[in-house]
Amino acid sequence: MDIQQFTTTTMNDLYQIAGVEVGQHYYWEVGTFQVHAQVLITSWVVMGILLGFSLVSTRNLQTIPTGSQNFIEYVLEFIRDLTRTQIGEEEYRPWVPFIGTLFLFIFVSNWSGALIPWKIIQLPHGELAAPTNDINTTVALALLTSIAYFYAGLQKRGISYFGKYIQPTPILLPINILEDFTKPLSLSFRLFGNILADELVVAVLISLVPLVVPIPMMFLGLFTSGIQALIFATLAAAYIGESMEGHH
């Protein structure tokens, strides 16, 4: 085999490897773009659940709350206290809706993966799963958080916000810049990895021992899913509070 033939064979093998796709995905063609339909479908379901529950709980507000109104007020108080603790008494109010939206969307998304049998819904390609089971969703949420804390810092401190990169010494400039890149990476991969691992463990156990073992694992998954939503919302609020304080 001459060198030219060997090179051609090697390149063809590399092209075949590059064309291998991990899992199957379902896409919508929108003009010249491919839209990841699996994530959109499940995200719309989650948003529909949140919107529907909010409308039902607030359509007949009472002075003394009962039932679903009582529950939703408890959730709002929890989110308000979380935001106030991380951001501060004076600055927290404008950020309650943002932190609350993050927490509720992630919480319901995580729980939907454990409670809703997405896999029974047949698609032409791929399969449905929780929105936070996809790296695209978690990266988008992490980038929104990054934009939020940059906005908060610039709004509060103006151009002097960028002075944090040379504190306490200009020698740390590269490290301080790198920190702003690692924050969204850690947020997105932590959430994605934990939700994906939980669903994989439950799926494997169901296939091996379908009757008994998966049940406690599913309850454990519900607990860890809630914890992951709380961690993401707490870190997002902490980053926003940190950006307005002007120190690390």
mmCIF file of N, CA and C in Angstrom, residues 87-223:
data_model
loop_
_atom_site.group_PDB
_atom_site.id
_atom_site.type_symbol
_atom_site.label_atom_id
_atom_site.label_comp_id
_atom_site.label_asym_id
_atom_site.label_seq_id
_atom_site.Cartn_x
_atom_site.Cartn_y
_atom_site.Cartn_z
ATOM 1 N N ILE A 87 -28.029 37.841 48.631
ATOM 2 C CA ILE A 87 -27.777 39.132 47.989
ATOM 3 C C ILE A 87 -27.733 40.270 49.000
ATOM 4 N N GLY A 88 -28.544 40.198 50.035
ATOM 5 C CA GLY A 88 -28.546 41.260 51.029
ATOM 6 C C GLY A 88 -29.906 41.931 51.145
ATOM 7 N N GLU A 89 -30.142 42.510 52.305
ATOM 8 C CA GLU A 89 -31.451 43.096 52.611
ATOM 9 C C GLU A 89 -31.811 44.241 51.670
ATOM 10 N N GLU A 90 -30.831 45.052 51.293
ATOM 11 C CA GLU A 90 -31.124 46.262 50.529
ATOM 12 C C GLU A 90 -31.285 46.009 49.034
ATOM 13 N N GLU A 91 -30.657 44.966 48.513
ATOM 14 C CA GLU A 91 -30.588 44.788 47.063
ATOM 15 C C GLU A 91 -31.376 43.595 46.539
ATOM 16 N N TYR A 92 -31.969 42.795 47.385
ATOM 17 C CA TYR A 92 -32.479 41.494 46.944
ATOM 18 C C TYR A 92 -33.781 41.550 46.169
ATOM 19 N N ARG A 93 -34.652 42.533 46.420
ATOM 20 C CA ARG A 93 -36.018 42.518 45.891
ATOM 21 C C ARG A 93 -36.097 42.408 44.367
ATOM 22 N N PRO A 94 -35.322 43.196 43.591
ATOM 23 C CA PRO A 94 -35.454 43.077 42.122
ATOM 24 C C PRO A 94 -35.038 41.706 41.578
ATOM 25 N N TRP A 95 -34.294 40.929 42.371
ATOM 26 C CA TRP A 95 -33.769 39.655 41.878
ATOM 27 C C TRP A 95 -34.590 38.450 42.299
ATOM 28 N N VAL A 96 -35.627 38.668 43.095
ATOM 29 C CA VAL A 96 -36.478 37.541 43.514
ATOM 30 C C VAL A 96 -37.131 36.846 42.315
ATOM 31 N N PRO A 97 -37.710 37.583 41.340
ATOM 32 C CA PRO A 97 -38.313 36.886 40.186
ATOM 33 C C PRO A 97 -37.314 36.050 39.394
ATOM 34 N N PHE A 98 -36.103 36.566 39.203
ATOM 35 C CA PHE A 98 -35.109 35.828 38.421
ATOM 36 C C PHE A 98 -34.673 34.551 39.139
ATOM 37 N N ILE A 99 -34.318 34.679 40.414
ATOM 38 C CA ILE A 99 -33.890 33.509 41.180
ATOM 39 C C ILE A 99 -35.038 32.526 41.325
ATOM 40 N N GLY A 100 -36.253 33.037 41.531
ATOM 41 C CA GLY A 100 -37.403 32.160 41.653
ATOM 42 C C GLY A 100 -37.697 31.396 40.379
ATOM 43 N N THR A 101 -37.559 32.067 39.245
ATOM 44 C CA THR A 101 -37.783 31.402 37.957
ATOM 45 C C THR A 101 -36.759 30.296 37.733
ATOM 46 N N LEU A 102 -35.494 30.583 38.029
ATOM 47 C CA LEU A 102 -34.449 29.559 37.904
ATOM 48 C C LEU A 102 -34.766 28.347 38.773
ATOM 49 N N PHE A 103 -35.067 28.624 40.034
ATOM 50 C CA PHE A 103 -35.302 27.526 40.974
ATOM 51 C C PHE A 103 -36.502 26.673 40.566
ATOM 52 N N LEU A 104 -37.625 27.315 40.248
ATOM 53 C CA LEU A 104 -38.838 26.565 39.924
ATOM 54 C C LEU A 104 -38.694 25.792 38.621
ATOM 55 N N PHE A 105 -38.079 26.412 37.605
ATOM 56 C CA PHE A 105 -37.911 25.714 36.323
ATOM 57 C C PHE A 105 -37.017 24.489 36.488
ATOM 58 N N ILE A 106 -35.899 24.656 37.193
ATOM 59 C CA ILE A 106 -34.978 23.524 37.384
ATOM 60 C C ILE A 106 -35.621 22.456 38.263
ATOM 61 N N PHE A 107 -36.312 22.876 39.317
ATOM 62 C CA PHE A 107 -36.941 21.921 40.225
ATOM 63 C C PHE A 107 -37.980 21.075 39.505
ATOM 64 N N VAL A 108 -38.888 21.724 38.773
ATOM 65 C CA VAL A 108 -39.936 20.979 38.067
ATOM 66 C C VAL A 108 -39.337 20.150 36.934
ATOM 67 N N SER A 109 -38.319 20.673 36.264
ATOM 68 C CA SER A 109 -37.659 19.914 35.198
ATOM 69 C C SER A 109 -37.034 18.642 35.754
ATOM 70 N N ASN A 110 -36.315 18.777 36.874
ATOM 71 C CA ASN A 110 -35.671 17.614 37.479
ATOM 72 C C ASN A 110 -36.702 16.571 37.913
ATOM 73 N N TRP A 111 -37.755 17.034 38.552
ATOM 74 C CA TRP A 111 -38.774 16.100 39.021
ATOM 75 C C TRP A 111 -39.543 15.459 37.865
ATOM 76 N N SER A 112 -39.676 16.189 36.769
ATOM 77 C CA SER A 112 -40.390 15.613 35.622
ATOM 78 C C SER A 112 -39.649 14.399 35.080
ATOM 79 N N GLY A 113 -38.312 14.431 35.170
ATOM 80 C CA GLY A 113 -37.540 13.284 34.703
ATOM 81 C C GLY A 113 -37.763 12.044 35.544
ATOM 82 N N ALA A 114 -38.121 12.253 36.827
ATOM 83 C CA ALA A 114 -38.328 11.114 37.714
ATOM 84 C C ALA A 114 -39.784 10.664 37.762
ATOM 85 N N LEU A 115 -40.717 11.567 37.501
ATOM 86 C CA LEU A 115 -42.132 11.250 37.674
ATOM 87 C C LEU A 115 -42.893 11.028 36.366
ATOM 88 N N ILE A 116 -42.453 11.666 35.297
ATOM 89 C CA ILE A 116 -43.165 11.550 34.022
ATOM 90 C C ILE A 116 -42.481 10.496 33.145
ATOM 91 N N PRO A 117 -43.208 9.484 32.670
ATOM 92 C CA PRO A 117 -42.590 8.459 31.806
ATOM 93 C C PRO A 117 -42.396 8.980 30.377
ATOM 94 N N TRP A 118 -41.397 9.850 30.207
ATOM 95 C CA TRP A 118 -41.171 10.465 28.898
ATOM 96 C C TRP A 118 -40.943 9.427 27.800
ATOM 97 N N LYS A 119 -40.324 8.315 28.139
ATOM 98 C CA LYS A 119 -39.883 7.365 27.120
ATOM 99 C C LYS A 119 -41.041 6.651 26.419
ATOM 100 N N ILE A 120 -42.248 6.698 27.011
ATOM 101 C CA ILE A 120 -43.380 6.025 26.355
ATOM 102 C C ILE A 120 -43.901 6.831 25.169
ATOM 103 N N ILE A 121 -43.490 8.104 25.087
ATOM 104 C CA ILE A 121 -43.888 8.942 23.952
ATOM 105 C C ILE A 121 -42.916 8.679 22.805
ATOM 106 N N GLN A 122 -43.438 8.139 21.728
ATOM 107 C CA GLN A 122 -42.590 7.736 20.605
ATOM 108 C C GLN A 122 -42.277 8.935 19.702
ATOM 109 N N LEU A 123 -41.020 9.067 19.341
ATOM 110 C CA LEU A 123 -40.576 10.089 18.405
ATOM 111 C C LEU A 123 -39.981 9.414 17.169
ATOM 112 N N PRO A 124 -39.959 10.106 16.025
ATOM 113 C CA PRO A 124 -39.303 9.526 14.841
ATOM 114 C C PRO A 124 -37.851 9.143 15.107
ATOM 115 N N HIS A 125 -37.162 9.955 15.895
ATOM 116 C CA HIS A 125 -35.782 9.669 16.280
ATOM 117 C C HIS A 125 -35.588 10.162 17.712
ATOM 118 N N GLY A 126 -34.742 9.476 18.436
ATOM 119 C CA GLY A 126 -34.424 9.904 19.793
ATOM 120 C C GLY A 126 -35.546 9.621 20.768
ATOM 121 N N GLU A 127 -35.430 10.173 21.976
ATOM 122 C CA GLU A 127 -36.440 9.974 23.007
ATOM 123 C C GLU A 127 -36.478 11.186 23.915
ATOM 124 N N LEU A 128 -37.613 11.377 24.574
ATOM 125 C CA LEU A 128 -37.790 12.517 25.449
ATOM 126 C C LEU A 128 -37.173 12.251 26.815
ATOM 127 N N ALA A 129 -36.753 13.312 27.479
ATOM 128 C CA ALA A 129 -36.195 13.239 28.824
ATOM 129 C C ALA A 129 -36.372 14.604 29.464
ATOM 130 N N ALA A 130 -36.010 14.712 30.727
ATOM 131 C CA ALA A 130 -36.114 15.986 31.434
ATOM 132 C C ALA A 130 -35.282 17.053 30.726
ATOM 133 N N PRO A 131 -35.750 18.313 30.684
ATOM 134 C CA PRO A 131 -34.969 19.373 30.022
ATOM 135 C C PRO A 131 -33.558 19.512 30.572
ATOM 136 N N THR A 132 -33.401 19.338 31.880
ATOM 137 C CA THR A 132 -32.075 19.478 32.488
ATOM 138 C C THR A 132 -31.203 18.253 32.268
ATOM 139 N N ASN A 133 -31.732 17.248 31.564
ATOM 140 C CA ASN A 133 -30.934 16.090 31.171
ATOM 141 C C ASN A 133 -30.141 16.377 29.902
ATOM 142 N N ASP A 134 -30.286 17.579 29.362
ATOM 143 C CA ASP A 134 -29.595 17.976 28.139
ATOM 144 C C ASP A 134 -28.646 19.126 28.447
ATOM 145 N N ILE A 135 -27.425 19.026 27.974
ATOM 146 C CA ILE A 135 -26.398 20.026 28.257
ATOM 147 C C ILE A 135 -26.770 21.390 27.693
ATOM 148 N N ASN A 136 -27.564 21.417 26.605
ATOM 149 C CA ASN A 136 -27.973 22.704 26.032
ATOM 150 C C ASN A 136 -28.777 23.524 27.032
ATOM 151 N N THR A 137 -29.667 22.871 27.772
ATOM 152 C CA THR A 137 -30.491 23.578 28.749
ATOM 153 C C THR A 137 -29.659 24.103 29.901
ATOM 154 N N THR A 138 -28.803 23.268 30.458
ATOM 155 C CA THR A 138 -28.021 23.686 31.619
ATOM 156 C C THR A 138 -27.018 24.789 31.255
ATOM 157 N N VAL A 139 -26.443 24.712 30.061
ATOM 158 C CA VAL A 139 -25.524 25.773 29.626
ATOM 159 C C VAL A 139 -26.284 27.085 29.446
ATOM 160 N N ALA A 140 -27.482 27.017 28.871
ATOM 161 C CA ALA A 140 -28.289 28.230 28.691
ATOM 162 C C ALA A 140 -28.625 28.870 30.032
ATOM 163 N N LEU A 141 -28.999 28.064 31.016
ATOM 164 C CA LEU A 141 -29.309 28.593 32.347
ATOM 165 C C LEU A 141 -28.063 29.204 32.991
ATOM 166 N N ALA A 142 -26.920 28.555 32.820
ATOM 167 C CA ALA A 142 -25.675 29.075 33.390
ATOM 168 C C ALA A 142 -25.269 30.386 32.726
ATOM 169 N N LEU A 143 -25.461 30.493 31.415
ATOM 170 C CA LEU A 143 -25.122 31.742 30.713
ATOM 171 C C LEU A 143 -26.048 32.879 31.129
ATOM 172 N N LEU A 144 -27.331 32.568 31.344
ATOM 173 C CA LEU A 144 -28.256 33.582 31.857
ATOM 174 C C LEU A 144 -27.793 34.089 33.221
ATOM 175 N N THR A 145 -27.316 33.179 34.047
ATOM 176 C CA THR A 145 -26.804 33.563 35.361
ATOM 177 C C THR A 145 -25.579 34.464 35.222
ATOM 178 N N SER A 146 -24.688 34.141 34.293
ATOM 179 C CA SER A 146 -23.502 34.966 34.066
ATOM 180 C C SER A 146 -23.883 36.368 33.606
ATOM 181 N N ILE A 147 -24.827 36.447 32.669
ATOM 182 C CA ILE A 147 -25.290 37.759 32.200
ATOM 183 C C ILE A 147 -25.911 38.544 33.357
ATOM 184 N N ALA A 148 -26.636 37.848 34.218
ATOM 185 C CA ALA A 148 -27.302 38.512 35.343
ATOM 186 C C ALA A 148 -26.297 39.114 36.310
ATOM 187 N N TYR A 149 -25.242 38.362 36.657
ATOM 188 C CA TYR A 149 -24.327 38.937 37.641
ATOM 189 C C TYR A 149 -23.413 39.993 37.027
ATOM 190 N N PHE A 150 -23.124 39.931 35.742
ATOM 191 C CA PHE A 150 -22.413 41.043 35.095
ATOM 192 C C PHE A 150 -23.285 42.296 35.084
ATOM 193 N N TYR A 151 -24.553 42.112 34.749
ATOM 194 C CA TYR A 151 -25.492 43.236 34.727
ATOM 195 C C TYR A 151 -25.637 43.852 36.115
ATOM 196 N N ALA A 152 -25.755 43.012 37.125
ATOM 197 C CA ALA A 152 -25.903 43.509 38.493
ATOM 198 C C ALA A 152 -24.686 44.317 38.923
ATOM 199 N N GLY A 153 -23.490 43.812 38.609
ATOM 200 C CA GLY A 153 -22.280 44.520 38.989
ATOM 201 C C GLY A 153 -22.126 45.845 38.266
ATOM 202 N N LEU A 154 -22.410 45.864 36.965
ATOM 203 C CA LEU A 154 -22.282 47.098 36.189
ATOM 204 C C LEU A 154 -23.340 48.111 36.587
ATOM 205 N N GLN A 155 -24.545 47.632 36.878
ATOM 206 C CA GLN A 155 -25.611 48.538 37.285
ATOM 207 C C GLN A 155 -25.301 49.199 38.627
ATOM 208 N N LYS A 156 -24.707 48.441 39.533
ATOM 209 C CA LYS A 156 -24.436 48.969 40.877
ATOM 210 C C LYS A 156 -23.161 49.805 40.916
ATOM 211 N N ARG A 157 -22.120 49.384 40.224
ATOM 212 C CA ARG A 157 -20.805 50.000 40.385
ATOM 213 C C ARG A 157 -20.267 50.670 39.134
ATOM 214 N N GLY A 158 -20.963 50.501 37.997
ATOM 215 C CA GLY A 158 -20.493 51.126 36.773
ATOM 216 C C GLY A 158 -19.201 50.493 36.269
ATOM 217 N N ILE A 159 -18.378 51.302 35.600
ATOM 218 C CA ILE A 159 -17.124 50.802 35.032
ATOM 219 C C ILE A 159 -16.160 50.324 36.108
ATOM 220 N N SER A 160 -16.281 50.855 37.311
ATOM 221 C CA SER A 160 -15.387 50.425 38.391
ATOM 222 C C SER A 160 -15.570 48.952 38.734
ATOM 223 N N TYR A 161 -16.660 48.337 38.240
ATOM 224 C CA TYR A 161 -16.883 46.904 38.467
ATOM 225 C C TYR A 161 -15.704 46.077 37.963
ATOM 226 N N PHE A 162 -15.121 46.492 36.831
ATOM 227 C CA PHE A 162 -14.022 45.726 36.249
ATOM 228 C C PHE A 162 -12.738 45.821 37.067
ATOM 229 N N GLY A 163 -12.722 46.706 38.049
ATOM 230 C CA GLY A 163 -11.557 46.791 38.918
ATOM 231 C C GLY A 163 -11.364 45.545 39.761
ATOM 232 N N LYS A 164 -12.411 44.719 39.874
ATOM 233 C CA LYS A 164 -12.284 43.496 40.670
ATOM 234 C C LYS A 164 -11.254 42.541 40.082
ATOM 235 N N TYR A 165 -10.990 42.675 38.773
ATOM 236 C CA TYR A 165 -10.064 41.738 38.129
ATOM 237 C C TYR A 165 -8.611 41.973 38.534
ATOM 238 N N ILE A 166 -8.306 43.126 39.105
ATOM 239 C CA ILE A 166 -6.927 43.400 39.530
ATOM 240 C C ILE A 166 -6.836 43.472 41.053
ATOM 241 N N GLN A 167 -7.839 42.913 41.724
ATOM 242 C CA GLN A 167 -7.830 42.877 43.178
ATOM 243 C C GLN A 167 -7.496 41.457 43.665
ATOM 244 N N PRO A 168 -6.692 41.301 44.664
ATOM 245 C CA PRO A 168 -5.990 42.334 45.445
ATOM 246 C C PRO A 168 -4.695 42.808 44.800
ATOM 247 N N THR A 169 -4.295 42.151 43.693
ATOM 248 C CA THR A 169 -3.074 42.559 42.992
ATOM 249 C C THR A 169 -3.248 42.295 41.504
ATOM 250 N N PRO A 170 -2.701 43.152 40.634
ATOM 251 C CA PRO A 170 -2.838 42.943 39.187
ATOM 252 C C PRO A 170 -2.265 41.620 38.697
ATOM 253 N N ILE A 171 -1.406 41.004 39.492
ATOM 254 C CA ILE A 171 -0.823 39.722 39.088
ATOM 255 C C ILE A 171 -1.907 38.667 38.926
ATOM 256 N N LEU A 172 -3.011 38.817 39.646
ATOM 257 C CA LEU A 172 -4.094 37.824 39.620
ATOM 258 C C LEU A 172 -5.095 38.068 38.495
ATOM 259 N N LEU A 173 -4.792 39.010 37.590
ATOM 260 C CA LEU A 173 -5.723 39.314 36.498
ATOM 261 C C LEU A 173 -6.127 38.081 35.696
ATOM 262 N N PRO A 174 -5.195 37.235 35.211
ATOM 263 C CA PRO A 174 -5.621 36.049 34.442
ATOM 264 C C PRO A 174 -6.497 35.092 35.243
ATOM 265 N N ILE A 175 -6.160 34.921 36.527
ATOM 266 C CA ILE A 175 -6.940 34.001 37.361
ATOM 267 C C ILE A 175 -8.341 34.542 37.599
ATOM 268 N N ASN A 176 -8.443 35.853 37.842
ATOM 269 C CA ASN A 176 -9.760 36.457 38.069
ATOM 270 C C ASN A 176 -10.635 36.401 36.824
ATOM 271 N N ILE A 177 -10.031 36.558 35.650
ATOM 272 C CA ILE A 177 -10.792 36.437 34.405
ATOM 273 C C ILE A 177 -11.234 34.997 34.197
ATOM 274 N N LEU A 178 -10.316 34.062 34.471
ATOM 275 C CA LEU A 178 -10.639 32.644 34.315
ATOM 276 C C LEU A 178 -11.785 32.235 35.240
ATOM 277 N N GLU A 179 -11.870 32.858 36.389
ATOM 278 C CA GLU A 179 -12.931 32.526 37.346
ATOM 279 C C GLU A 179 -14.310 32.777 36.762
ATOM 280 N N ASP A 180 -14.445 33.854 35.972
ATOM 281 C CA ASP A 180 -15.742 34.158 35.363
ATOM 282 C C ASP A 180 -16.113 33.159 34.280
ATOM 283 N N PHE A 181 -15.136 32.459 33.716
ATOM 284 C CA PHE A 181 -15.432 31.404 32.743
ATOM 285 C C PHE A 181 -15.766 30.090 33.437
ATOM 286 N N THR A 182 -15.153 29.851 34.582
ATOM 287 C CA THR A 182 -15.387 28.586 35.272
ATOM 288 C C THR A 182 -16.734 28.556 35.998
ATOM 289 N N LYS A 183 -17.258 29.715 36.357
ATOM 290 C CA LYS A 183 -18.549 29.747 37.053
ATOM 291 C C LYS A 183 -19.674 29.132 36.216
ATOM 292 N N PRO A 184 -19.910 29.602 34.979
ATOM 293 C CA PRO A 184 -20.972 28.961 34.187
ATOM 294 C C PRO A 184 -20.668 27.517 33.833
ATOM 295 N N LEU A 185 -19.382 27.185 33.657
ATOM 296 C CA LEU A 185 -19.031 25.793 33.367
ATOM 297 C C LEU A 185 -19.394 24.881 34.528
ATOM 298 N N SER A 186 -19.033 25.303 35.733
ATOM 299 C CA SER A 186 -19.329 24.468 36.895
ATOM 300 C C SER A 186 -20.828 24.367 37.139
ATOM 301 N N LEU A 187 -21.559 25.471 36.950
ATOM 302 C CA LEU A 187 -23.007 25.445 37.134
ATOM 303 C C LEU A 187 -23.671 24.479 36.163
ATOM 304 N N SER A 188 -23.294 24.577 34.897
ATOM 305 C CA SER A 188 -23.962 23.772 33.867
ATOM 306 C C SER A 188 -23.602 22.301 33.977
ATOM 307 N N PHE A 189 -22.319 21.970 34.149
ATOM 308 C CA PHE A 189 -21.914 20.566 34.173
ATOM 309 C C PHE A 189 -22.328 19.873 35.465
ATOM 310 N N ARG A 190 -22.380 20.616 36.582
ATOM 311 C CA ARG A 190 -22.836 20.000 37.829
ATOM 312 C C ARG A 190 -24.292 19.557 37.703
ATOM 313 N N LEU A 191 -25.144 20.453 37.212
ATOM 314 C CA LEU A 191 -26.572 20.130 37.075
ATOM 315 C C LEU A 191 -26.787 19.037 36.038
ATOM 316 N N PHE A 192 -26.163 19.179 34.880
ATOM 317 C CA PHE A 192 -26.323 18.190 33.819
ATOM 318 C C PHE A 192 -25.830 16.815 34.255
ATOM 319 N N GLY A 193 -24.649 16.764 34.854
ATOM 320 C CA GLY A 193 -24.071 15.481 35.246
ATOM 321 C C GLY A 193 -24.887 14.755 36.287
ATOM 322 N N ASN A 194 -25.384 15.487 37.279
ATOM 323 C CA ASN A 194 -26.156 14.840 38.336
ATOM 324 C C ASN A 194 -27.495 14.316 37.829
ATOM 325 N N ILE A 195 -28.190 15.082 37.010
ATOM 326 C CA ILE A 195 -29.493 14.641 36.499
ATOM 327 C C ILE A 195 -29.321 13.477 35.532
ATOM 328 N N LEU A 196 -28.331 13.553 34.651
ATOM 329 C CA LEU A 196 -28.083 12.470 33.707
ATOM 330 C C LEU A 196 -27.708 11.187 34.448
ATOM 331 N N ALA A 197 -26.823 11.303 35.443
ATOM 332 C CA ALA A 197 -26.402 10.128 36.198
ATOM 333 C C ALA A 197 -27.577 9.499 36.938
ATOM 334 N N ASP A 198 -28.425 10.332 37.516
ATOM 335 C CA ASP A 198 -29.578 9.804 38.256
ATOM 336 C C ASP A 198 -30.515 9.022 37.340
ATOM 337 N N GLU A 199 -30.811 9.569 36.155
ATOM 338 C CA GLU A 199 -31.716 8.886 35.235
ATOM 339 C C GLU A 199 -31.089 7.606 34.680
ATOM 340 N N LEU A 200 -29.777 7.627 34.458
ATOM 341 C CA LEU A 200 -29.104 6.425 33.972
ATOM 342 C C LEU A 200 -29.116 5.314 35.022
ATOM 343 N N VAL A 201 -28.878 5.681 36.279
ATOM 344 C CA VAL A 201 -28.878 4.677 37.349
ATOM 345 C C VAL A 201 -30.252 4.038 37.484
ATOM 346 N N VAL A 202 -31.300 4.868 37.481
ATOM 347 C CA VAL A 202 -32.661 4.336 37.600
ATOM 348 C C VAL A 202 -32.995 3.444 36.411
ATOM 349 N N ALA A 203 -32.603 3.861 35.198
ATOM 350 C CA ALA A 203 -32.896 3.062 34.004
ATOM 351 C C ALA A 203 -32.190 1.705 34.058
ATOM 352 N N VAL A 204 -30.927 1.699 34.503
ATOM 353 C CA VAL A 204 -30.186 0.434 34.602
ATOM 354 C C VAL A 204 -30.811 -0.480 35.649
ATOM 355 N N LEU A 205 -31.175 0.065 36.803
ATOM 356 C CA LEU A 205 -31.776 -0.747 37.861
ATOM 357 C C LEU A 205 -33.130 -1.305 37.445
ATOM 358 N N ILE A 206 -33.903 -0.516 36.720
ATOM 359 C CA ILE A 206 -35.197 -1.006 36.247
ATOM 360 C C ILE A 206 -35.017 -2.177 35.291
ATOM 361 N N SER A 207 -33.987 -2.107 34.454
ATOM 362 C CA SER A 207 -33.743 -3.187 33.513
ATOM 363 C C SER A 207 -33.226 -4.441 34.207
ATOM 364 N N LEU A 208 -32.508 -4.269 35.329
ATOM 365 C CA LEU A 208 -31.951 -5.430 36.041
ATOM 366 C C LEU A 208 -32.919 -6.010 37.064
ATOM 367 N N VAL A 209 -33.468 -5.128 37.909
ATOM 368 C CA VAL A 209 -34.387 -5.570 38.972
ATOM 369 C C VAL A 209 -35.636 -4.687 38.891
ATOM 370 N N PRO A 210 -36.578 -5.022 38.039
ATOM 371 C CA PRO A 210 -37.664 -4.100 37.732
ATOM 372 C C PRO A 210 -38.702 -3.890 38.822
ATOM 373 N N LEU A 211 -38.720 -4.673 39.894
ATOM 374 C CA LEU A 211 -39.830 -4.607 40.831
ATOM 375 C C LEU A 211 -39.528 -3.853 42.124
ATOM 376 N N VAL A 212 -38.375 -4.104 42.730
ATOM 377 C CA VAL A 212 -38.155 -3.615 44.092
ATOM 378 C C VAL A 212 -37.116 -2.507 44.167
ATOM 379 N N VAL A 213 -35.927 -2.758 43.645
ATOM 380 C CA VAL A 213 -34.791 -1.856 43.863
ATOM 381 C C VAL A 213 -35.011 -0.448 43.313
ATOM 382 N N PRO A 214 -35.608 -0.254 42.125
ATOM 383 C CA PRO A 214 -35.704 1.107 41.583
ATOM 384 C C PRO A 214 -36.544 2.065 42.418
ATOM 385 N N ILE A 215 -37.474 1.559 43.245
ATOM 386 C CA ILE A 215 -38.375 2.453 43.974
ATOM 387 C C ILE A 215 -37.624 3.353 44.951
ATOM 388 N N PRO A 216 -36.780 2.812 45.861
ATOM 389 C CA PRO A 216 -36.022 3.722 46.741
ATOM 390 C C PRO A 216 -35.062 4.617 45.979
ATOM 391 N N MET A 217 -34.518 4.126 44.861
ATOM 392 C CA MET A 217 -33.631 4.955 44.058
ATOM 393 C C MET A 217 -34.384 6.116 43.427
ATOM 394 N N MET A 218 -35.636 5.892 43.056
ATOM 395 C CA MET A 218 -36.445 6.969 42.492
ATOM 396 C C MET A 218 -36.729 8.041 43.545
ATOM 397 N N PHE A 219 -37.022 7.611 44.791
ATOM 398 C CA PHE A 219 -37.231 8.580 45.869
ATOM 399 C C PHE A 219 -35.949 9.344 46.166
ATOM 400 N N LEU A 220 -34.820 8.653 46.118
ATOM 401 C CA LEU A 220 -33.539 9.322 46.301
ATOM 402 C C LEU A 220 -33.291 10.312 45.170
ATOM 403 N N GLY A 221 -33.694 9.933 43.948
ATOM 404 C CA GLY A 221 -33.554 10.832 42.805
ATOM 405 C C GLY A 221 -34.382 12.090 42.967
ATOM 406 N N LEU A 222 -35.594 11.965 43.515
ATOM 407 C CA LEU A 222 -36.428 13.139 43.769
ATOM 408 C C LEU A 222 -35.756 14.075 44.768
ATOM 409 N N PHE A 223 -35.148 13.497 45.793
ATOM 410 C CA PHE A 223 -34.467 14.306 46.803
ATOM 411 C C PHE A 223 -33.264 15.031 46.202
#
